[in-house]
mmCIF file of C-alpha atoms and ligand atoms in Angstrom:
data_model
loop_
_atom_site.group_PDB
_atom_site.id
_atom_site.type_symbol
_atom_site.label_atom_id
_atom_site.label_comp_id
_atom_site.label_asym_id
_atom_site.label_seq_id
_atom_site.Cartn_x
_atom_site.Cartn_y
_atom_site.Cartn_z
ATOM 1 C CA MET A 1 0.000 0.000 0.000
ATOM 2 C CA ASP A 2 1.159 3.514 -0.754
ATOM 3 C CA ASN A 3 1.243 5.175 2.655
ATOM 4 C CA ARG A 4 0.023 8.481 1.221
ATOM 5 C CA SER A 5 -3.399 6.924 0.573
ATOM 6 C CA LEU A 6 -6.422 8.131 2.535
ATOM 7 C CA VAL A 7 -8.661 5.103 2.975
ATOM 8 C CA SER A 8 -9.929 5.521 6.523
ATOM 9 C CA ILE A 9 -9.884 8.690 8.597
ATOM 10 C CA ASP A 10 -7.560 6.980 11.066
ATOM 11 C CA ASP A 11 -4.896 6.968 8.337
ATOM 12 C CA TYR A 12 -4.386 10.579 9.509
ATOM 13 C CA THR A 13 -3.019 11.379 12.952
ATOM 14 C CA LYS A 14 -4.453 14.326 14.869
ATOM 15 C CA GLU A 15 -1.468 16.404 13.724
ATOM 16 C CA GLU A 16 -2.089 15.442 10.097
ATOM 17 C CA ILE A 17 -5.776 16.338 10.406
ATOM 18 C CA LEU A 18 -4.820 19.788 11.699
ATOM 19 C CA GLU A 19 -2.157 20.183 8.993
ATOM 20 C CA VAL A 20 -4.712 19.394 6.253
ATOM 21 C CA LEU A 21 -7.251 21.797 7.783
ATOM 22 C CA ASN A 22 -4.621 24.576 7.794
ATOM 23 C CA ARG A 23 -3.846 23.811 4.182
ATOM 24 C CA ALA A 24 -7.565 23.901 3.320
ATOM 25 C CA ALA A 25 -7.717 27.422 4.773
ATOM 26 C CA GLU A 26 -4.824 28.430 2.498
ATOM 27 C CA PHE A 27 -6.627 26.968 -0.515
ATOM 28 C CA GLU A 28 -9.777 28.851 0.444
ATOM 29 C CA LYS A 29 -7.801 32.109 0.337
ATOM 30 C CA ASN A 30 -6.068 31.195 -2.954
ATOM 31 C CA PRO A 31 -7.976 28.407 -4.727
ATOM 32 C CA ASN A 32 -6.320 28.773 -8.144
ATOM 33 C CA SER A 33 -2.782 27.495 -8.798
ATOM 34 C CA ASN A 34 -0.792 25.244 -11.115
ATOM 35 C CA ILE A 35 0.558 22.850 -8.528
ATOM 36 C CA LEU A 36 -0.998 19.862 -10.310
ATOM 37 C CA GLU A 37 0.434 20.836 -13.710
ATOM 38 C CA GLY A 38 1.534 17.640 -15.491
ATOM 39 C CA LYS A 39 -0.416 15.408 -13.081
ATOM 40 C CA VAL A 40 -3.256 13.105 -14.117
ATOM 41 C CA ILE A 41 -5.835 12.068 -11.544
ATOM 42 C CA SER A 42 -8.236 9.164 -12.030
ATOM 43 C CA SER A 43 -11.754 9.624 -10.759
ATOM 44 C CA LEU A 44 -13.490 6.231 -10.535
ATOM 45 C CA PHE A 45 -17.092 6.446 -9.378
ATOM 46 C CA PHE A 46 -18.725 3.009 -9.206
ATOM 47 C CA GLU A 47 -21.620 4.636 -7.276
ATOM 48 C CA PRO A 48 -23.588 7.851 -7.908
ATOM 49 C CA SER A 49 -22.295 11.153 -6.545
ATOM 50 C CA THR A 50 -22.874 14.854 -7.026
ATOM 51 C CA ARG A 51 -20.840 16.732 -4.396
ATOM 52 C CA THR A 52 -17.890 14.416 -3.900
ATOM 53 C CA ARG A 53 -17.169 13.904 -7.587
ATOM 54 C CA LEU A 54 -17.800 17.478 -8.661
ATOM 55 C CA SER A 55 -15.880 19.023 -5.768
ATOM 56 C CA PHE A 56 -12.918 16.741 -6.510
ATOM 57 C CA GLU A 57 -13.116 17.737 -10.166
ATOM 58 C CA THR A 58 -13.341 21.404 -9.210
ATOM 59 C CA ALA A 59 -10.406 21.026 -6.827
ATOM 60 C CA ILE A 60 -8.255 19.333 -9.506
ATOM 61 C CA SER A 61 -9.215 21.892 -12.166
ATOM 62 C CA ARG A 62 -8.418 24.808 -9.844
ATOM 63 C CA MET A 63 -4.976 23.275 -9.178
ATOM 64 C CA GLY A 64 -4.185 22.852 -12.879
ATOM 65 C CA GLY A 65 -4.430 19.037 -13.048
ATOM 66 C CA LYS A 66 -6.102 16.728 -15.564
ATOM 67 C CA ILE A 67 -8.884 14.249 -14.766
ATOM 68 C CA VAL A 68 -9.639 10.886 -16.394
ATOM 69 C CA GLY A 69 -12.201 8.360 -15.248
ATOM 70 C CA PHE A 70 -15.829 7.344 -15.272
ATOM 71 C CA THR A 71 -18.977 8.374 -13.471
ATOM 72 C CA ASP A 72 -20.833 5.126 -13.923
ATOM 73 C CA ALA A 73 -19.387 1.614 -13.659
ATOM 74 C CA SER A 74 -21.661 0.447 -16.491
ATOM 75 C CA SER A 75 -19.577 2.517 -18.921
ATOM 76 C CA SER A 76 -16.363 0.770 -17.782
ATOM 77 C CA SER A 77 -15.117 -2.775 -18.413
ATOM 78 C CA THR A 78 -16.457 -3.718 -14.975
ATOM 79 C CA SER A 79 -19.679 -4.394 -16.916
ATOM 80 C CA LYS A 80 -17.747 -7.053 -18.913
ATOM 81 C CA GLY A 81 -16.602 -8.766 -15.729
ATOM 82 C CA GLU A 82 -13.233 -7.085 -15.130
ATOM 83 C CA THR A 83 -12.221 -7.348 -11.475
ATOM 84 C CA LEU A 84 -11.513 -4.355 -9.249
ATOM 85 C CA ASN A 85 -7.966 -5.683 -8.891
ATOM 86 C CA ASP A 86 -7.342 -5.496 -12.651
ATOM 87 C CA THR A 87 -9.084 -2.134 -13.035
ATOM 88 C CA ILE A 88 -6.944 -0.568 -10.315
ATOM 89 C CA LYS A 89 -3.702 -2.075 -11.637
ATOM 90 C CA MET A 90 -4.425 -0.602 -15.075
ATOM 91 C CA VAL A 91 -5.539 2.787 -13.817
ATOM 92 C CA SER A 92 -2.544 3.130 -11.498
ATOM 93 C CA ASN A 93 -0.364 2.859 -14.618
ATOM 94 C CA TYR A 94 -2.202 5.748 -16.225
ATOM 95 C CA SER A 95 -2.353 8.279 -13.413
ATOM 96 C CA ASP A 96 -0.623 9.835 -10.402
ATOM 97 C CA LEU A 97 -3.512 9.462 -7.951
ATOM 98 C CA ILE A 98 -6.798 7.544 -7.811
ATOM 99 C CA VAL A 99 -10.010 8.872 -6.280
ATOM 100 C CA MET A 100 -12.524 6.047 -5.931
ATOM 101 C CA ARG A 101 -16.105 5.555 -4.708
ATOM 102 C CA HIS A 102 -17.338 1.975 -4.551
ATOM 103 C CA PRO A 103 -20.367 0.253 -2.984
ATOM 104 C CA ILE A 104 -18.371 -2.522 -1.277
ATOM 105 C CA GLU A 105 -16.993 -1.929 2.228
ATOM 106 C CA GLY A 106 -13.238 -2.440 2.225
ATOM 107 C CA SER A 107 -12.894 -1.884 -1.545
ATOM 108 C CA ALA A 108 -10.801 1.266 -1.048
ATOM 109 C CA ARG A 109 -8.379 -0.574 1.248
ATOM 110 C CA TRP A 110 -8.112 -3.336 -1.332
ATOM 111 C CA ALA A 111 -7.480 -0.802 -4.108
ATOM 112 C CA SER A 112 -4.781 0.948 -2.066
ATOM 113 C CA GLU A 113 -3.013 -2.374 -1.602
ATOM 114 C CA VAL A 114 -2.825 -3.193 -5.324
ATOM 115 C CA SER A 115 -2.203 0.347 -6.584
ATOM 116 C CA ASP A 116 1.241 1.838 -7.214
ATOM 117 C CA VAL A 117 -0.145 5.346 -6.670
ATOM 118 C CA PRO A 118 -2.064 6.763 -3.683
ATOM 119 C CA VAL A 119 -5.772 6.026 -3.432
ATOM 120 C CA ILE A 120 -8.273 8.412 -1.891
ATOM 121 C CA ASN A 121 -11.464 6.799 -0.643
ATOM 122 C CA ALA A 122 -14.481 8.796 -1.826
ATOM 123 C CA GLY A 123 -16.837 6.462 0.071
ATOM 124 C CA ASP A 124 -16.851 2.648 0.375
ATOM 125 C CA GLY A 125 -20.306 1.237 1.080
ATOM 126 C CA ALA A 126 -21.498 1.953 4.632
ATOM 127 C CA ASN A 127 -17.921 1.973 5.908
ATOM 128 C CA GLN A 128 -15.997 5.269 5.631
ATOM 129 C CA HIS A 129 -16.052 8.628 3.831
ATOM 130 C CA PRO A 130 -12.846 10.299 5.060
ATOM 131 C CA THR A 131 -12.776 13.235 2.631
ATOM 132 C CA GLN A 132 -16.305 14.167 3.738
ATOM 133 C CA THR A 133 -14.987 14.081 7.285
ATOM 134 C CA MET A 134 -12.227 16.541 6.456
ATOM 135 C CA LEU A 135 -14.719 18.999 5.009
ATOM 136 C CA ASP A 136 -17.026 18.420 7.990
ATOM 137 C CA LEU A 137 -14.147 19.180 10.376
ATOM 138 C CA TYR A 138 -13.216 22.239 8.358
ATOM 139 C CA SER A 139 -16.832 23.426 8.557
ATOM 140 C CA ILE A 140 -16.950 22.826 12.313
ATOM 141 C CA LEU A 141 -13.663 24.666 12.844
ATOM 142 C CA LYS A 142 -14.785 27.630 10.726
ATOM 143 C CA THR A 143 -18.126 27.970 12.484
ATOM 144 C CA GLN A 144 -17.112 27.162 16.079
ATOM 145 C CA GLY A 145 -13.538 28.505 16.104
ATOM 146 C CA THR A 146 -12.378 25.221 17.674
ATOM 147 C CA LEU A 147 -12.770 21.466 17.363
ATOM 148 C CA GLU A 148 -12.318 20.890 21.100
ATOM 149 C CA ASN A 149 -14.977 20.056 23.715
ATOM 150 C CA LEU A 150 -18.036 20.393 21.481
ATOM 151 C CA ASN A 151 -21.523 18.922 21.920
ATOM 152 C CA ILE A 152 -22.105 17.039 18.699
ATOM 153 C CA PHE A 153 -25.591 15.694 17.937
ATOM 154 C CA MET A 154 -25.840 13.163 15.101
ATOM 155 C CA VAL A 155 -29.303 12.343 13.821
ATOM 156 C CA GLY A 156 -30.820 9.773 11.485
ATOM 157 C CA ASP A 157 -29.192 6.778 9.867
ATOM 158 C CA LEU A 158 -26.226 6.119 12.123
ATOM 159 C CA LYS A 159 -25.989 2.482 11.031
ATOM 160 C CA TYR A 160 -25.387 2.898 7.309
ATOM 161 C CA GLY A 161 -24.247 6.547 7.324
ATOM 162 C CA ARG A 162 -20.551 6.288 6.478
ATOM 163 C CA THR A 163 -20.024 10.021 7.048
ATOM 164 C CA VAL A 164 -21.066 9.554 10.685
ATOM 165 C CA HIS A 165 -18.606 6.691 11.166
ATOM 166 C CA SER A 166 -15.628 8.650 9.841
ATOM 167 C CA LEU A 167 -16.589 11.864 11.623
ATOM 168 C CA LEU A 168 -16.967 10.319 15.061
ATOM 169 C CA MET A 169 -13.530 8.700 14.737
ATOM 170 C CA ALA A 170 -11.903 11.998 13.740
ATOM 171 C CA LEU A 171 -13.647 14.020 16.453
ATOM 172 C CA SER A 172 -12.505 11.529 19.075
ATOM 173 C CA HIS A 173 -9.153 13.416 19.029
ATOM 174 C CA PHE A 174 -10.914 16.543 20.328
ATOM 175 C CA ASN A 175 -12.812 15.494 23.486
ATOM 176 C CA PRO A 176 -16.357 15.670 22.112
ATOM 177 C CA THR A 177 -19.613 14.774 23.833
ATOM 178 C CA PHE A 178 -21.750 12.875 21.361
ATOM 179 C CA HIS A 179 -25.512 12.521 21.318
ATOM 180 C CA PHE A 180 -26.702 9.894 18.840
ATOM 181 C CA ILE A 181 -30.354 10.129 17.844
ATOM 182 C CA ALA A 182 -31.588 7.168 15.806
ATOM 183 C CA PRO A 183 -34.352 4.580 15.753
ATOM 184 C CA VAL A 184 -33.160 1.255 17.176
ATOM 185 C CA GLU A 185 -32.995 -0.213 13.654
ATOM 186 C CA LEU A 186 -30.431 2.435 12.636
ATOM 187 C CA GLU A 187 -28.421 2.908 15.812
ATOM 188 C CA ILE A 188 -24.685 3.395 15.776
ATOM 189 C CA PRO A 189 -22.919 0.065 15.091
ATOM 190 C CA ARG A 190 -21.376 -1.792 18.002
ATOM 191 C CA ALA A 191 -17.854 -1.508 16.552
ATOM 192 C CA TYR A 192 -18.027 2.289 16.930
ATOM 193 C CA LYS A 193 -19.357 2.029 20.494
ATOM 194 C CA ILE A 194 -16.398 -0.192 21.345
ATOM 195 C CA PHE A 195 -14.101 2.373 19.707
ATOM 196 C CA MET A 196 -15.585 5.203 21.802
ATOM 197 C CA ASP A 197 -15.447 3.175 25.016
ATOM 198 C CA LYS A 198 -11.789 2.361 24.365
ATOM 199 C CA ASN A 199 -11.013 6.026 23.719
ATOM 200 C CA LYS A 200 -13.051 7.193 26.749
ATOM 201 C CA ILE A 201 -15.418 9.272 24.604
ATOM 202 C CA THR A 202 -18.659 10.349 26.290
ATOM 203 C CA TYR A 203 -21.750 9.461 24.298
ATOM 204 C CA HIS A 204 -25.486 9.233 24.853
ATOM 205 C CA GLU A 205 -28.060 7.452 22.718
ATOM 206 C CA HIS A 206 -31.615 8.690 22.185
ATOM 207 C CA THR A 207 -34.602 7.784 20.100
ATOM 208 C CA GLU A 208 -36.453 11.092 20.738
ATOM 209 C CA PHE A 209 -35.418 14.173 18.803
ATOM 210 C CA ASN A 210 -37.484 17.325 19.482
ATOM 211 C CA SER A 211 -36.762 18.161 23.089
ATOM 212 C CA ILE A 212 -33.042 17.498 23.382
ATOM 213 C CA ILE A 213 -31.196 19.587 20.786
ATOM 214 C CA ASN A 214 -30.961 22.851 22.732
ATOM 215 C CA ASP A 215 -27.448 22.070 24.052
ATOM 216 C CA ALA A 216 -26.025 21.255 20.634
ATOM 217 C CA ASP A 217 -23.073 23.089 19.081
ATOM 218 C CA ILE A 218 -23.346 20.980 15.928
ATOM 219 C CA LEU A 219 -26.470 19.201 14.708
ATOM 220 C CA TYR A 220 -25.369 16.701 12.078
ATOM 221 C CA MET A 221 -28.438 15.515 10.159
ATOM 222 C CA THR A 222 -28.246 12.486 7.870
ATOM 223 C CA ARG A 223 -30.372 10.868 5.194
ATOM 224 C CA VAL A 224 -31.739 7.359 5.709
ATOM 225 C CA GLN A 225 -29.618 5.413 3.196
ATOM 226 C CA ARG A 226 -32.291 3.687 1.099
ATOM 227 C CA GLU A 227 -29.688 2.018 -1.142
ATOM 228 C CA ARG A 228 -28.227 0.019 1.789
ATOM 229 C CA PHE A 229 -31.503 -1.654 2.868
ATOM 230 C CA ALA A 230 -31.985 -5.287 1.821
ATOM 231 C CA ASP A 231 -35.749 -5.035 2.509
ATOM 232 C CA PRO A 232 -37.610 -1.990 1.055
ATOM 233 C CA LEU A 233 -40.340 -2.363 3.719
ATOM 234 C CA GLU A 234 -37.755 -1.797 6.448
ATOM 235 C CA TYR A 235 -36.773 1.452 4.690
ATOM 236 C CA GLU A 236 -40.428 2.542 4.504
ATOM 237 C CA LYS A 237 -40.745 2.102 8.285
ATOM 238 C CA VAL A 238 -37.920 4.503 9.144
ATOM 239 C CA LYS A 239 -37.542 6.834 6.164
ATOM 240 C CA ASN A 240 -39.267 9.860 7.738
ATOM 241 C CA VAL A 241 -38.475 9.170 11.366
ATOM 242 C CA TYR A 242 -36.817 12.545 12.087
ATOM 243 C CA ILE A 243 -37.616 15.773 10.280
ATOM 244 C CA LEU A 244 -35.941 18.992 11.448
ATOM 245 C CA LYS A 245 -38.307 21.982 11.221
ATOM 246 C CA ASN A 246 -37.459 25.629 11.704
ATOM 247 C CA ASP A 247 -39.620 26.077 14.816
ATOM 248 C CA MET A 248 -37.560 23.377 16.587
ATOM 249 C CA LEU A 249 -34.537 25.711 16.499
ATOM 250 C CA LYS A 250 -35.968 28.644 18.475
ATOM 251 C CA ASP A 251 -34.341 27.748 21.828
ATOM 252 C CA THR A 252 -31.066 26.429 20.419
ATOM 253 C CA LYS A 253 -27.651 27.994 21.077
ATOM 254 C CA ASP A 254 -26.526 30.994 19.015
ATOM 255 C CA ASN A 255 -23.423 29.150 17.874
ATOM 256 C CA LEU A 256 -25.399 26.086 16.722
ATOM 257 C CA ARG A 257 -24.778 25.153 13.116
ATOM 258 C CA ILE A 258 -26.731 22.529 11.213
ATOM 259 C CA LEU A 259 -24.625 20.301 9.001
ATOM 260 C CA HIS A 260 -25.701 17.602 6.562
ATOM 261 C CA PRO A 261 -23.419 15.740 4.138
ATOM 262 C CA LEU A 262 -26.263 15.927 1.581
ATOM 263 C CA PRO A 263 -28.126 14.869 -0.461
ATOM 264 C CA ARG A 264 -31.155 15.501 1.747
ATOM 265 C CA VAL A 265 -34.486 13.846 1.173
ATOM 266 C CA ASN A 266 -37.048 14.883 3.844
ATOM 267 C CA GLU A 267 -34.958 15.116 7.001
ATOM 268 C CA ILE A 268 -34.505 18.914 6.920
ATOM 269 C CA ALA A 269 -37.630 20.929 6.060
ATOM 270 C CA ILE A 270 -37.103 23.617 3.422
ATOM 271 C CA ASP A 271 -38.002 26.348 5.934
ATOM 272 C CA VAL A 272 -34.742 25.646 7.795
ATOM 273 C CA ASP A 273 -32.664 26.759 4.773
ATOM 274 C CA ALA A 274 -33.222 30.452 5.510
ATOM 275 C CA ASN A 275 -32.231 30.089 9.171
ATOM 276 C CA PRO A 276 -28.704 31.514 9.758
ATOM 277 C CA LYS A 277 -27.906 28.322 11.686
ATOM 278 C CA ALA A 278 -28.263 26.251 8.484
ATOM 279 C CA TYR A 279 -24.770 25.662 7.114
ATOM 280 C CA TYR A 280 -25.072 22.654 4.793
ATOM 281 C CA PHE A 281 -24.630 24.449 1.481
ATOM 282 C CA GLU A 282 -21.524 26.315 2.714
ATOM 283 C CA GLN A 283 -20.333 22.961 4.083
ATOM 284 C CA ALA A 284 -20.523 21.468 0.567
ATOM 285 C CA LEU A 285 -18.464 24.378 -0.807
ATOM 286 C CA ASN A 286 -15.840 23.736 1.869
ATOM 287 C CA GLY A 287 -15.414 20.329 0.207
ATOM 288 C CA VAL A 288 -13.448 21.934 -2.618
ATOM 289 C CA TYR A 289 -10.825 23.404 -0.252
ATOM 290 C CA ALA A 290 -10.615 20.314 1.944
ATOM 291 C CA ARG A 291 -10.149 18.095 -1.112
ATOM 292 C CA GLN A 292 -7.488 20.409 -2.560
ATOM 293 C CA ALA A 293 -5.581 19.983 0.701
ATOM 294 C CA ILE A 294 -6.049 16.189 0.722
ATOM 295 C CA ILE A 295 -4.791 15.883 -2.877
ATOM 296 C CA ALA A 296 -1.772 18.079 -2.100
ATOM 297 C CA LYS A 297 -0.905 15.911 0.889
ATOM 298 C CA ALA A 298 -1.333 12.645 -1.065
ATOM 299 C CA LEU A 299 1.062 13.915 -3.742
ATOM 300 C CA ASP A 300 3.528 15.580 -1.323
ATOM 301 C CA LEU A 301 2.966 19.006 -2.900
HETATM 302 N N1 CP B 401 -21.906 13.993 0.667
HETATM 303 C C1 CP B 401 -21.761 13.209 -0.418
HETATM 304 O O1 CP B 401 -20.970 12.246 -0.429
HETATM 305 O O2 CP B 401 -22.528 13.589 -1.470
HETATM 306 P P1 CP B 401 -22.537 12.877 -2.890
HETATM 307 O O3 CP B 401 -23.072 11.476 -2.692
HETATM 308 O O4 CP B 401 -23.408 13.726 -3.767
HETATM 309 O O5 CP B 401 -21.112 12.819 -3.368
#
């Protein structure tokens, strides 16, 4: 494996997380450069994406690099039966860096082990989404002025929501208090509870939503991940379980910011968008700067 890959958020130490966040702030001030001149980056999306793919493409374009790749596995030789192993070996001959989203958990780790160039995980099944985590951390730092000692409320699909899994691991460096709000069917997986217990992270689990968000510094809403359910009836049971409405925010803290990795379905009512505490569209923009910094680190630039 190329040790400059970013497969899981714990591939970065706390110091590396802070270094990348500092670099993201520099890219926000000066987004356009030629530091990727002569570099080719492969963008392999075996699963749909809007923000992750387009913000990576924007980041690469603003740094003067070239992009090759596909946005749909059916247009690649995967549809003829080519293995991921062979696809990655070929693509690592063509390019300097691979950005990959894939539906299978562990696929990014596998790719990083067969590739001769660094691999950046743009989401592997319900497992990890480390570049989303870096933009989430950047958004938290920008809006709170610190990452330390925050009350973080995570709401919705905490079982399949890979952004939640990566973010809780990263925030564990910064003494958070977590509140997890989910129906029992979608509660945070046991492996992450064991991780938090081991790292002495305080967390509370709830199934009720309305009355408990007033202490939150960050309210991290998530979509119920329909595509991960084996049984569509199970999805129907939980799909609208929590809906954030503007009137629920009236007694919340001034510094509260509402984040969502997006896309949203019904979990944040449209009337919240005009509330100054809504930050999810700015959060998505921060993805460009965070991904510029991640690419620069992966390529030692
Ligand atoms: N947040 C996120 O990963 O969005 P996309 O699926 O649109 O890339």
